Coordinates of C-alpha atoms in Angstrom, one line a residue:
X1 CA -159.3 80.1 17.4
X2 CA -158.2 78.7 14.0
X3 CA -154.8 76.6 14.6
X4 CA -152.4 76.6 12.0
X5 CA -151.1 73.0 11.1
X6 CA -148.2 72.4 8.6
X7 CA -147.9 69.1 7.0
X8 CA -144.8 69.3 4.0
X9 CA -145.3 69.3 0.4
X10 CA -142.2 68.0 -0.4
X11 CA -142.2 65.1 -2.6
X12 CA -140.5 62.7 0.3
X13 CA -143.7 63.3 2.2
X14 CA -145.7 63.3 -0.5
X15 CA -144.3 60.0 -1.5
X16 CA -144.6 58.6 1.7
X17 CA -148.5 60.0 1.9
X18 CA -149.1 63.8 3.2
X19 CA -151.5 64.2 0.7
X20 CA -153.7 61.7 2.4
X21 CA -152.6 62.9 5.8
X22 CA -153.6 66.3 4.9
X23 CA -156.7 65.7 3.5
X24 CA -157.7 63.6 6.6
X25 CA -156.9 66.0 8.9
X26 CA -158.6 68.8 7.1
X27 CA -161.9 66.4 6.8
X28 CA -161.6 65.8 10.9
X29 CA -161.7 69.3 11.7
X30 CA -164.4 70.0 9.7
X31 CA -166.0 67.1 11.5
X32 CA -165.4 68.0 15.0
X33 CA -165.9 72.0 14.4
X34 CA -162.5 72.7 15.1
X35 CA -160.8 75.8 12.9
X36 CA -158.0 74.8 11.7
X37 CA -155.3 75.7 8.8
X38 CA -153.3 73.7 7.1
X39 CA -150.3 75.1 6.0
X40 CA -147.9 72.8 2.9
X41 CA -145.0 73.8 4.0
X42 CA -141.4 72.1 3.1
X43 CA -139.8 69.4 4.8
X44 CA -137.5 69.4 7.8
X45 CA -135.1 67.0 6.1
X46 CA -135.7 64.2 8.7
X47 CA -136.8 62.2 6.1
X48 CA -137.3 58.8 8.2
X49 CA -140.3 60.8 9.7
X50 CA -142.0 61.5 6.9
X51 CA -144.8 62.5 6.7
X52 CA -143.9 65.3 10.0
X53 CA -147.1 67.1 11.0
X54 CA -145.8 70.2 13.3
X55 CA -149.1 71.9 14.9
X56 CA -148.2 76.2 16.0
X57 CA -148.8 76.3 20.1
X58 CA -148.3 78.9 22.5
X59 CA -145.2 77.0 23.4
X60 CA -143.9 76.6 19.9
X61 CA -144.3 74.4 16.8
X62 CA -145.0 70.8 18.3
X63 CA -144.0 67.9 15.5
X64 CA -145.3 64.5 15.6
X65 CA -143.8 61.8 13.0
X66 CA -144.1 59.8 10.8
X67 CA -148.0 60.1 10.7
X68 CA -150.1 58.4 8.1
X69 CA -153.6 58.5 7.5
X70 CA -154.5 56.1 10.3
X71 CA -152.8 57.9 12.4
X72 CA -155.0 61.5 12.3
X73 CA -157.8 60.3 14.4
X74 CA -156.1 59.4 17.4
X75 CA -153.8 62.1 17.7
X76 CA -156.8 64.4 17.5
X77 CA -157.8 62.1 20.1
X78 CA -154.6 62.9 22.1
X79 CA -155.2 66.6 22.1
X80 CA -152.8 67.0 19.1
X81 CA -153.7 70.5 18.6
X82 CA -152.5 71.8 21.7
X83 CA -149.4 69.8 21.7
X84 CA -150.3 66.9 23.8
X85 CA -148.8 63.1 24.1
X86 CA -148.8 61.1 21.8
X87 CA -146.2 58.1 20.5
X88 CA -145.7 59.9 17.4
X89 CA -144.7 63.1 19.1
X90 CA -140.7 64.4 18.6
X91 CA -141.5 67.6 20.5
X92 CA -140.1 71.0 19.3
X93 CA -138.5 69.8 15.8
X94 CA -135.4 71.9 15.9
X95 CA -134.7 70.7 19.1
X96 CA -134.4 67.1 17.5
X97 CA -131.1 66.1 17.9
X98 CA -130.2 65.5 13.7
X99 CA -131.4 69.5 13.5
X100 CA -130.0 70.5 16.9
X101 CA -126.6 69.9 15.6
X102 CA -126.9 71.1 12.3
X103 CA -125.6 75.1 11.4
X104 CA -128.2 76.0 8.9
X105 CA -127.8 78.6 6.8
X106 CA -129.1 77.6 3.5
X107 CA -131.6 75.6 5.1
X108 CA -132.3 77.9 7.2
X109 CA -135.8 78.4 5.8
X110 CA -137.0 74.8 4.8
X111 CA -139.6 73.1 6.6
X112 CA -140.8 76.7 8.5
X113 CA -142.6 79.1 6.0
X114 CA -145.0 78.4 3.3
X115 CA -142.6 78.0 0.0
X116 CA -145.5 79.9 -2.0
X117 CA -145.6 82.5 0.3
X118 CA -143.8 85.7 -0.6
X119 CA -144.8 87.6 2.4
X120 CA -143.7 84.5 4.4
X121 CA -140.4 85.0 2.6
X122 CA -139.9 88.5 3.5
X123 CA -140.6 88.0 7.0
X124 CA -138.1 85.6 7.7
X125 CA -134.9 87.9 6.4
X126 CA -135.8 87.2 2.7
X127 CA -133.9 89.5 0.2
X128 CA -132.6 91.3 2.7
X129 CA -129.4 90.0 0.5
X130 CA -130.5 91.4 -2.6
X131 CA -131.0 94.8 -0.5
X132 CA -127.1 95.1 0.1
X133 CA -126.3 93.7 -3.1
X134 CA -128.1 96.6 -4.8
X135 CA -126.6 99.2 -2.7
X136 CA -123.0 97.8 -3.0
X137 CA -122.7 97.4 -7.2
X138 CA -121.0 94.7 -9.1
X139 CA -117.4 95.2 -8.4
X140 CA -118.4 94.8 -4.4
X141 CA -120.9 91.6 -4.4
X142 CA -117.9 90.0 -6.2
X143 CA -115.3 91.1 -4.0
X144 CA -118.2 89.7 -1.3
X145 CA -118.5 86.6 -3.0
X146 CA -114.3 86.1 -2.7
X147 CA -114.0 87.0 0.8
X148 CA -116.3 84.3 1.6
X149 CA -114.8 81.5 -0.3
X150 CA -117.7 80.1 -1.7
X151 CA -116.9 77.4 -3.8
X152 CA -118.7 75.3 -6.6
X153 CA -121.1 73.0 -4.5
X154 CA -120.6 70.5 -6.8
X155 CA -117.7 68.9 -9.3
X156 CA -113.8 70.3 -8.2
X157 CA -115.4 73.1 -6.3
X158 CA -114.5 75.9 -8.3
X159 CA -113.8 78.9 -7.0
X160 CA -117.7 80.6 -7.5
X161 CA -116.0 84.9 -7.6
X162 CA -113.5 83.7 -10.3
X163 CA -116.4 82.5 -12.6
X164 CA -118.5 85.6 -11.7
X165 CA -115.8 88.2 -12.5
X166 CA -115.0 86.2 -15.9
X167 CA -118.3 86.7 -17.1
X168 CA -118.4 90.3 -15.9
X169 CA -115.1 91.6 -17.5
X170 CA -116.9 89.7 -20.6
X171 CA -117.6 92.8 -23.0
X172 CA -121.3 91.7 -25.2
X173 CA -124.5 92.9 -25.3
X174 CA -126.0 89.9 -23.8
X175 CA -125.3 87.3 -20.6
X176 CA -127.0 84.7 -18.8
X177 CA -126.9 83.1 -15.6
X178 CA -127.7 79.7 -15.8
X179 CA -128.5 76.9 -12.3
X180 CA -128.0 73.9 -12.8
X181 CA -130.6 71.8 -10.9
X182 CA -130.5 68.8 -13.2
X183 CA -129.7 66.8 -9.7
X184 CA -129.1 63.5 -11.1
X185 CA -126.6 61.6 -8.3
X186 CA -127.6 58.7 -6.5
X187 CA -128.6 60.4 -3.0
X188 CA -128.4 63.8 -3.6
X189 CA -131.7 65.8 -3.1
X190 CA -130.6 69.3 -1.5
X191 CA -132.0 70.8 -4.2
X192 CA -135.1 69.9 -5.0
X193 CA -135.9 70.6 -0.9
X194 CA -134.8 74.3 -1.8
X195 CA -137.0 74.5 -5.1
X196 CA -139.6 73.0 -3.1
X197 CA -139.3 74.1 0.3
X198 CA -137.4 77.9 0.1
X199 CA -138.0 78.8 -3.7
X200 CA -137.8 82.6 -3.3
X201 CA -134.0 81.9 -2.2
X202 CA -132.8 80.6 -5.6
X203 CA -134.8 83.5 -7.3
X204 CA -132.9 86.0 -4.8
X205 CA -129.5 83.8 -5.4
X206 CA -129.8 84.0 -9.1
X207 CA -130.9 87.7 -9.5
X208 CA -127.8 89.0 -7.1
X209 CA -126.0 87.1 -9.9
X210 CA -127.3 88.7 -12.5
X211 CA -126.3 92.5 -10.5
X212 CA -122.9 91.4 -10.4
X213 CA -122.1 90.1 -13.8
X214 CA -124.6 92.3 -15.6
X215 CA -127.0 89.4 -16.9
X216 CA -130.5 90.4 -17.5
X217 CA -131.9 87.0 -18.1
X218 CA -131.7 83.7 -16.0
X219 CA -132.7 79.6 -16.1
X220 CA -133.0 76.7 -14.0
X221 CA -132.7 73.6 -15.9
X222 CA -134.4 70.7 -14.4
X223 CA -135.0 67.3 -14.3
X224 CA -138.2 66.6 -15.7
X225 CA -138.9 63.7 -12.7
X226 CA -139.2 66.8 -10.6
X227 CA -142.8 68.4 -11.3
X228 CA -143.3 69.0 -7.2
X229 CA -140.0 71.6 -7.6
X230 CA -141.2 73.1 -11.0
X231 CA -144.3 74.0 -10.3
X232 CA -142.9 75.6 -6.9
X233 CA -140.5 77.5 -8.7
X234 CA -142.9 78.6 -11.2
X235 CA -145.1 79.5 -8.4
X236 CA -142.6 81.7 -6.9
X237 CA -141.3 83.2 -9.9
X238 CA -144.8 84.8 -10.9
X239 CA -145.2 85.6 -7.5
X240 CA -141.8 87.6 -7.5
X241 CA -142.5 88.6 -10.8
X242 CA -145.7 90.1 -9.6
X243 CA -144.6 91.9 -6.4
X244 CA -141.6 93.9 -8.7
X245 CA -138.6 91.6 -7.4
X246 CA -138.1 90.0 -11.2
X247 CA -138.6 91.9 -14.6
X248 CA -138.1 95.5 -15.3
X249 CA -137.0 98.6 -12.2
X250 CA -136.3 95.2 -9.8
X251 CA -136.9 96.1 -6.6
X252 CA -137.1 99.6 -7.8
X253 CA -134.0 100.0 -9.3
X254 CA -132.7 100.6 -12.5
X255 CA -131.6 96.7 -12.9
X256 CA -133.6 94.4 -15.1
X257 CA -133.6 90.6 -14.4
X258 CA -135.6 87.9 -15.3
X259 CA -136.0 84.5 -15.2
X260 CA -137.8 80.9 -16.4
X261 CA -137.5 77.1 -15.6
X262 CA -136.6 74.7 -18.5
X263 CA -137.6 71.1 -18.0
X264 CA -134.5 68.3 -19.3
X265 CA -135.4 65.1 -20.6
X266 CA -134.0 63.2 -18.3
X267 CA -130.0 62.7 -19.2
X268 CA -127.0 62.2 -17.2
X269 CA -124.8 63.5 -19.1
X270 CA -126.6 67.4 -19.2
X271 CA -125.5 67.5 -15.4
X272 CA -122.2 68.6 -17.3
X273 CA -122.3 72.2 -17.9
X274 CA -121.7 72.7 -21.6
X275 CA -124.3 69.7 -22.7
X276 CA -126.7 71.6 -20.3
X277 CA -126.4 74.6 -22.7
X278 CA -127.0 72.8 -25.6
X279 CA -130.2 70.7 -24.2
X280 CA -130.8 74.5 -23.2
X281 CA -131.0 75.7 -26.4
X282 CA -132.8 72.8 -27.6
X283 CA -130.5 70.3 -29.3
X284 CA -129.4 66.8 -28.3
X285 CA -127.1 67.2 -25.1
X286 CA -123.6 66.4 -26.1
X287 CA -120.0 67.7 -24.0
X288 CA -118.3 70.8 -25.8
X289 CA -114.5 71.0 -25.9
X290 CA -113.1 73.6 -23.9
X291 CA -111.9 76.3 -24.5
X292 CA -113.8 78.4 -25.5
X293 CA -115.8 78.4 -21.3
X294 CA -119.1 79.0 -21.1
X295 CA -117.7 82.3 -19.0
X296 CA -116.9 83.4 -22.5
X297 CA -118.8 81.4 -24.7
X298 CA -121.9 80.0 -23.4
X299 CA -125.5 79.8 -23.7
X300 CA -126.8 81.1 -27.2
X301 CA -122.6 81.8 -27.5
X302 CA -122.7 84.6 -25.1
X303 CA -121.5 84.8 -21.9
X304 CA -123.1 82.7 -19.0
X305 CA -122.4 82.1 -15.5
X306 CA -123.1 78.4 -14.4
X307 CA -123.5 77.6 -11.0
X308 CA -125.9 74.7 -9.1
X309 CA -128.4 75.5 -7.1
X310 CA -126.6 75.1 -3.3
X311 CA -124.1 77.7 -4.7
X312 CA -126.4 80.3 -5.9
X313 CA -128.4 79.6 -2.6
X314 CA -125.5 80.3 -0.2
X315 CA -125.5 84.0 -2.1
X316 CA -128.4 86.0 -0.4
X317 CA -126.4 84.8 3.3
X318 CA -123.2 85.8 1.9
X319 CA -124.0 89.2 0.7
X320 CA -127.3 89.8 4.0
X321 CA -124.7 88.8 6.6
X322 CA -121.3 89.8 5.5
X323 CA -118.6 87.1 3.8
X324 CA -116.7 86.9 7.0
X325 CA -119.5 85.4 8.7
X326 CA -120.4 82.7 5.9
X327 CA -116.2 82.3 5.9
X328 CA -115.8 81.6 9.7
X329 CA -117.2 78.5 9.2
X330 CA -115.1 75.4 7.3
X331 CA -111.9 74.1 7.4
X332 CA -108.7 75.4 4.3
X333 CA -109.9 76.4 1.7
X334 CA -113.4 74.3 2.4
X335 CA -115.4 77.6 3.7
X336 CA -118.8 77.9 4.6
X337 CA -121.5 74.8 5.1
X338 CA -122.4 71.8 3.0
X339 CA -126.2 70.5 3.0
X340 CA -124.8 67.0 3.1
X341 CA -127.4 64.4 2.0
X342 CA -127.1 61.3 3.8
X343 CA -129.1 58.0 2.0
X344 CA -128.4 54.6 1.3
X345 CA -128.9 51.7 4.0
X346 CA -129.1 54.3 6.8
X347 CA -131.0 54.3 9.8
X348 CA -131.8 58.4 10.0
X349 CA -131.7 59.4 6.3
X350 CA -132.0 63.0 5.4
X351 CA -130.4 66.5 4.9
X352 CA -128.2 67.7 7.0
X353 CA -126.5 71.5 6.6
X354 CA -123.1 71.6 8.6
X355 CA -119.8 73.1 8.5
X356 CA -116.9 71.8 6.5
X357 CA -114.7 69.9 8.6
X358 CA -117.0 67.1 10.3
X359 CA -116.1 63.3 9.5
X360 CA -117.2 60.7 7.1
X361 CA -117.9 58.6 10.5
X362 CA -119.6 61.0 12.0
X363 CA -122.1 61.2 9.7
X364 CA -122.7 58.1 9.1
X365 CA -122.4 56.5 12.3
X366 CA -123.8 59.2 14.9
X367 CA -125.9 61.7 12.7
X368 CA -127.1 58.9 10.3
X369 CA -127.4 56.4 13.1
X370 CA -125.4 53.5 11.1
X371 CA -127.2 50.9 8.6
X372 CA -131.0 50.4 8.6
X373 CA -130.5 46.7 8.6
X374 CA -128.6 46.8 11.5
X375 CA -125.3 45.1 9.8
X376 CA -122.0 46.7 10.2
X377 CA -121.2 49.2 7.4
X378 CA -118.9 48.4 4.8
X379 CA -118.6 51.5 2.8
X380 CA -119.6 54.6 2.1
X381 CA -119.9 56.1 -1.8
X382 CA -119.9 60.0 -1.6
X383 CA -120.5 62.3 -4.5
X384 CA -122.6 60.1 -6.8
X385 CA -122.3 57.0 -8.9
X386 CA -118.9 58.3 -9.8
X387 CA -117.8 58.7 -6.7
X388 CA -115.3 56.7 -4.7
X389 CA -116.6 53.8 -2.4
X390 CA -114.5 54.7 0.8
X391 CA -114.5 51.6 3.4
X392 CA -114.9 52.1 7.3
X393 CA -110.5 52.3 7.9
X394 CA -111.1 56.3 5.9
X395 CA -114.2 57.4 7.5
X396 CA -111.9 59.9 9.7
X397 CA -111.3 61.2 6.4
X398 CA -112.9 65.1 7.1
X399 CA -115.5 66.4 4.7
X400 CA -113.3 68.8 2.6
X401 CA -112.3 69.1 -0.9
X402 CA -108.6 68.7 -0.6
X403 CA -108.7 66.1 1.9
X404 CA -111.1 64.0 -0.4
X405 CA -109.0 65.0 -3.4
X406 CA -106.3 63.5 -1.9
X407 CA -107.8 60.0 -1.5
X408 CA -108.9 60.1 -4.7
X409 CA -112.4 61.1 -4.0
X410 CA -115.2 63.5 -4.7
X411 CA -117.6 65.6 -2.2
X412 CA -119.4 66.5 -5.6
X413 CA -123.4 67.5 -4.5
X414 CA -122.5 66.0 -0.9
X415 CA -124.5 63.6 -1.5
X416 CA -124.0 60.1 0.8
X417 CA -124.6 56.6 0.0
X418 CA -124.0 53.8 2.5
X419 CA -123.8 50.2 2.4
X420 CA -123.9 47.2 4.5
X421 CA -121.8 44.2 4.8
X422 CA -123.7 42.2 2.0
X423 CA -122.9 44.5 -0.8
X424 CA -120.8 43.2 -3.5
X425 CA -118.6 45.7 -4.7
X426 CA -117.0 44.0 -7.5
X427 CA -120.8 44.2 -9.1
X428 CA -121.0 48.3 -7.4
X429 CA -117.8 48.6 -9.7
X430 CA -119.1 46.9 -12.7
X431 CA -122.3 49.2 -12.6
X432 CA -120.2 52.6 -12.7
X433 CA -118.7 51.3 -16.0
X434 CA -122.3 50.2 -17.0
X435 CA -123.8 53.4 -16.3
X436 CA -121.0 55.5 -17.9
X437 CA -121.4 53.3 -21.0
X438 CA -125.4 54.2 -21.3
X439 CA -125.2 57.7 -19.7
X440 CA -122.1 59.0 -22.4
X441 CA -123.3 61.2 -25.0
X442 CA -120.7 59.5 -27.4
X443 CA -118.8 62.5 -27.9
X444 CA -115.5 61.2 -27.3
X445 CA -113.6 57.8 -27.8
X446 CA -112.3 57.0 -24.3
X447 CA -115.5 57.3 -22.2
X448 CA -118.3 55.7 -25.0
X449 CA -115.5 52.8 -25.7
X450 CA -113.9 52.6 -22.7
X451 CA -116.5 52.0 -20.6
X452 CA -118.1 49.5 -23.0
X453 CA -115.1 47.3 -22.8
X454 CA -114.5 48.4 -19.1
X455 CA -118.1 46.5 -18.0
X456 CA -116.1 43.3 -20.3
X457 CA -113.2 43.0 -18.8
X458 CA -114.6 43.3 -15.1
X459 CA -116.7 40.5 -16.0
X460 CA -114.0 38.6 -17.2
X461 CA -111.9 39.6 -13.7
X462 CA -114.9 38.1 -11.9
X463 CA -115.2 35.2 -13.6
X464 CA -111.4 34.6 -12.9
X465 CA -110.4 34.8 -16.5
X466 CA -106.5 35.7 -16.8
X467 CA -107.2 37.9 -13.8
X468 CA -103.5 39.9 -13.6
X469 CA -104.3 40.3 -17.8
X470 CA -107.6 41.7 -17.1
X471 CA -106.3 43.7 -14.0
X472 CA -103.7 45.2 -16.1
X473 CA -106.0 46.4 -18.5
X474 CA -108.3 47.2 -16.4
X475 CA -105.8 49.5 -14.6
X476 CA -104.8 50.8 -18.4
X477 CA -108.1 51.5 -19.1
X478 CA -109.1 53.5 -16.2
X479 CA -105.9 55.9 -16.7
X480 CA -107.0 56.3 -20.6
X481 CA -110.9 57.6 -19.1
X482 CA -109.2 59.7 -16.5
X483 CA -107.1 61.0 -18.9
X484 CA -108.9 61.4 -21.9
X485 CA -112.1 61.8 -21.4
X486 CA -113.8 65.4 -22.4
X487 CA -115.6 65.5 -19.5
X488 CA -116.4 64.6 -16.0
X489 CA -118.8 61.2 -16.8
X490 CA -115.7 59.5 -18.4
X491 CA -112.7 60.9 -16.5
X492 CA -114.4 60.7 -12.7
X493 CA -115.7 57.2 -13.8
X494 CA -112.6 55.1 -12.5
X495 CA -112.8 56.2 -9.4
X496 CA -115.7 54.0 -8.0
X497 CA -113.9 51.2 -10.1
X498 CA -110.5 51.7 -8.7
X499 CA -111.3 52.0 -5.3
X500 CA -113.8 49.1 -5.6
X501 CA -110.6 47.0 -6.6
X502 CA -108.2 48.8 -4.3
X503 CA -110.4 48.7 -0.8
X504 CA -112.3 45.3 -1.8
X505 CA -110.2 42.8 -4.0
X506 CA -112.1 40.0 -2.5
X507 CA -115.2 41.0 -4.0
X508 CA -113.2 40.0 -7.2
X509 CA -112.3 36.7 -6.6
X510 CA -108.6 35.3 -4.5
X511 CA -106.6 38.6 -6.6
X512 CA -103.4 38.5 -5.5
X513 CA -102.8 41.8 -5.9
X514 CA -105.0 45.5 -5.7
X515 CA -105.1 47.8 -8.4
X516 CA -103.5 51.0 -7.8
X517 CA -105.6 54.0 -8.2
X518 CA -105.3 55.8 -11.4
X519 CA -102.8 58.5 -11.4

């Protein structure tokens, strides 16, 4: 009897050897006559057990974690293949404790089927949302799409029917939908697990978008340091492509959509959504001033939906399930889940998909098991590099957008970085101006100025050089980026640097008095 073994693809476990594991334990069988196939299959998002080998039993798929290379010969040893004993055994992964307590919808998916796998797809409840979409029309998956609150999984969370029903009521004889997957926050790596590990979603996400606003063409932009999720998602594509779910008559309908990957080169700054459409189209990534939106004016000047990839991904649930379903879960006006990446100095690292509602310190202290070195945390920096740092005295703060709004914070891409005692944040604050300063496309004066002088006068705070001067400017400063700026990368910039000074003034010296956050 040929077992079926999965060891992920994913670039985590790539990274951290599957390739090797997989290749050993495909050698082994072959040595010891035992049928066996290996199945690359995307990762669980427990990503401190990395490489997870899961082997199919009669009693369920049995994971053992992390393995390495030296490892395969003595759980072959152990009776692996039916299950048995071993110290690297975890049991029945979704009975793991981190998964247990997870409500995966998005996610759902990842780590179980065989991302290439169309047939795999369709047999766990794949397009089943694209079904429904086609029988209800445009008017409907929009009116789905508002019922369930689905929000921008990114940025200010903008509302994702409002966008949609822009670009629809946009009379031209062209539209697009773009994704943005140009993931580029410091511990944020939903969705290159979804390119990687549940491909066919984003394809199904993207082309129910198309339905509703009438686009007939789609792209994901991407990073170019992700070549594990672009080949995936080129994988997919032709696959979908080939079995009548992309291109002309889509799943036998009169609908047309179709789609490509674009590769970026590597800039910040084309996270924003109007220098994505111009790397897009092929020139130098620079903000545009809005208006005109990219609702009405967008890519090639037409109009273009632009959503990231965990929005466009919540889409085949929304519209398979119903939108009261997907909206049952969250808190105000925060419906729905969050895959909330958890990183940093943190004992159990990883993805974890959950409703809206659960608390900074839960997730850091009981799902993410507090710091890997064991030191008592000291703060917590959610949604990217220009994200607030949030000390342990807010971690009831609940993960919502108006409740971190109102601590002048960001979810953002959800992504979570946490820090230990012996992190200087007077240096953390110095490196948001730094990175705003290389990162700015130069477009406008407050954030390629501003944040050159910004990284000046915190060195000059540090040094203890007329600190209430410098603090005073500083403070000046930050309200002129929030301000002014044209875009996100300069205007979300002071908040790392203001709650750096606010929540940690002794990182900066004896100040004898915080900085108030910009208003």
């Amino acid at each position: 009897m040929t077992i079926r073994i999965f060891v992920p693809i994913d670039a985590a476990a790539v990274a951290c050897g599957a390739e090797e594991v997989a290749a050993a334990i495909a050698a082994l069988a072959t040595a010891r006559r035992q049928p066996v196939e290996i199945v690359r299959n995307g990762s669980r998002g427990m990503l401190w057990l990395e490489p997870l080998v899961e082997v199919e039993t009669p009693a369920g798929r049995i994971g053992y974690g992390p393995v390495s290379e030296e490892d395969v010969e003595g759980l072959f040893d152990a009776g692996f293949l039916e299950g048995g004993a071993h110290a690297l055994r975890i049991g029945k992964p979704e009975e793991h404790p981190f998964l247990a307590r997870q409500t995966r919808l998005t996610f759902a998916r990842c780590g179980i089927i065989d991302p290439a796998s169309y047939a795999d797809y369709r047999a766990h409840g794949g397009y089943r949302g694209l079904e429904r979409a086609l029988a209800l029309g445009p008017v409907e998956i929009i009116e789905e799409v508002k019922k369930s609150g689905l929000r921008g999984r990114g940025g200010a969370g903008f509302p994702t029917a409002i966008k949609w029903k822009t670009v629809a009521d946009a009379k031209d004889d062209r539209k697009y939908i773009v994704c943005n997957a140009d993931e580029g926050d410091s511990g944020t790596f939903a969705d290159r697990m979804i390119m990687e590990g549940d491909p066919f979603q984003l394809i199904e996400g993207m082309t129910i978008a198309g339905l509703a606003v009438g686009a007939t063409k789609g792209y994901v932009y991407t990073r170019s340091e992700y070549p594990h999720a672009i080949a995936a998602m080129e994988k997919a594509i032709n696959s979908a492509r080939a079995h009548g779910m992309l291109g002309v008559n889509i799943a036998g309908s009169h609908h047309s959509f179709d789609m490509e990957v674009r590769m970026g080169a590597g800039a910040y700054v084309c996270g924003e959504e109007t220098a994505l459409l111009d790397s897009l189209e092929g020139k130098r990534g620079v903000v545009r001033a809005k208006p005109p939106l990219p609702a009405h004016k967008g890519l090639f000047q037409k109009p273009t939906v632009i959503n990231n990839v965990l929005s466009l991904v919540a889409i085949p649930h929304i519209l398979a399930d119903g939108a009261q379903k997907y909206a049952d879960f969250g808190m105000g006006r925060s419906r729905g889940t969050m895959p909330i990446q958890i990183a940093g100095n943190v004992k159990h690292g990883g993805l974890f998909e959950t409703a809206f509602g659960i608390s900074l310190g839960e997730l850091i202290n009981d799902v993410g098991g507090g710091t890997a070195s064991g030191r008592p945390v000291k703060a917590a920096q959610v949604g990217g590099p220009l994200g607030a740092y949030l000390p342990t005295w807010q971690f009831d703060l609940p993960f919502d957008y108006e409740a971190f709004a109102a601590k002048d914070a960001l979810i953002g891409h959800g992504g979570i970085v946490v820090f230990d005692e012996t992190a200087d944040m007077a240096k953390m604050a110095r490196f948001a101006m730094e990175f705003c300063s290389v990162e700015s496309c130069g477009k406008c004066t407050p954030c390629r100025i501003g944040s050159t002088r910004g990284v000046e006068v915190i060195d000059r705070i540090i040094a203890g050089e007329q600190r209430e001067k410098n603090l005073a400017i500083l403070k000046d400063l930050c309200n002129t980026m929030k301000l002014g700026s044209l875009c996100a990368l300069g205007g979300f910039t002071p908040y790392p640097v203001s709650s750096a000074l606010n929540h940690f003034p002794e990182d900066f010296g004896d100040t004898p008095r915080r900085l108030e956050a910009a208003e």
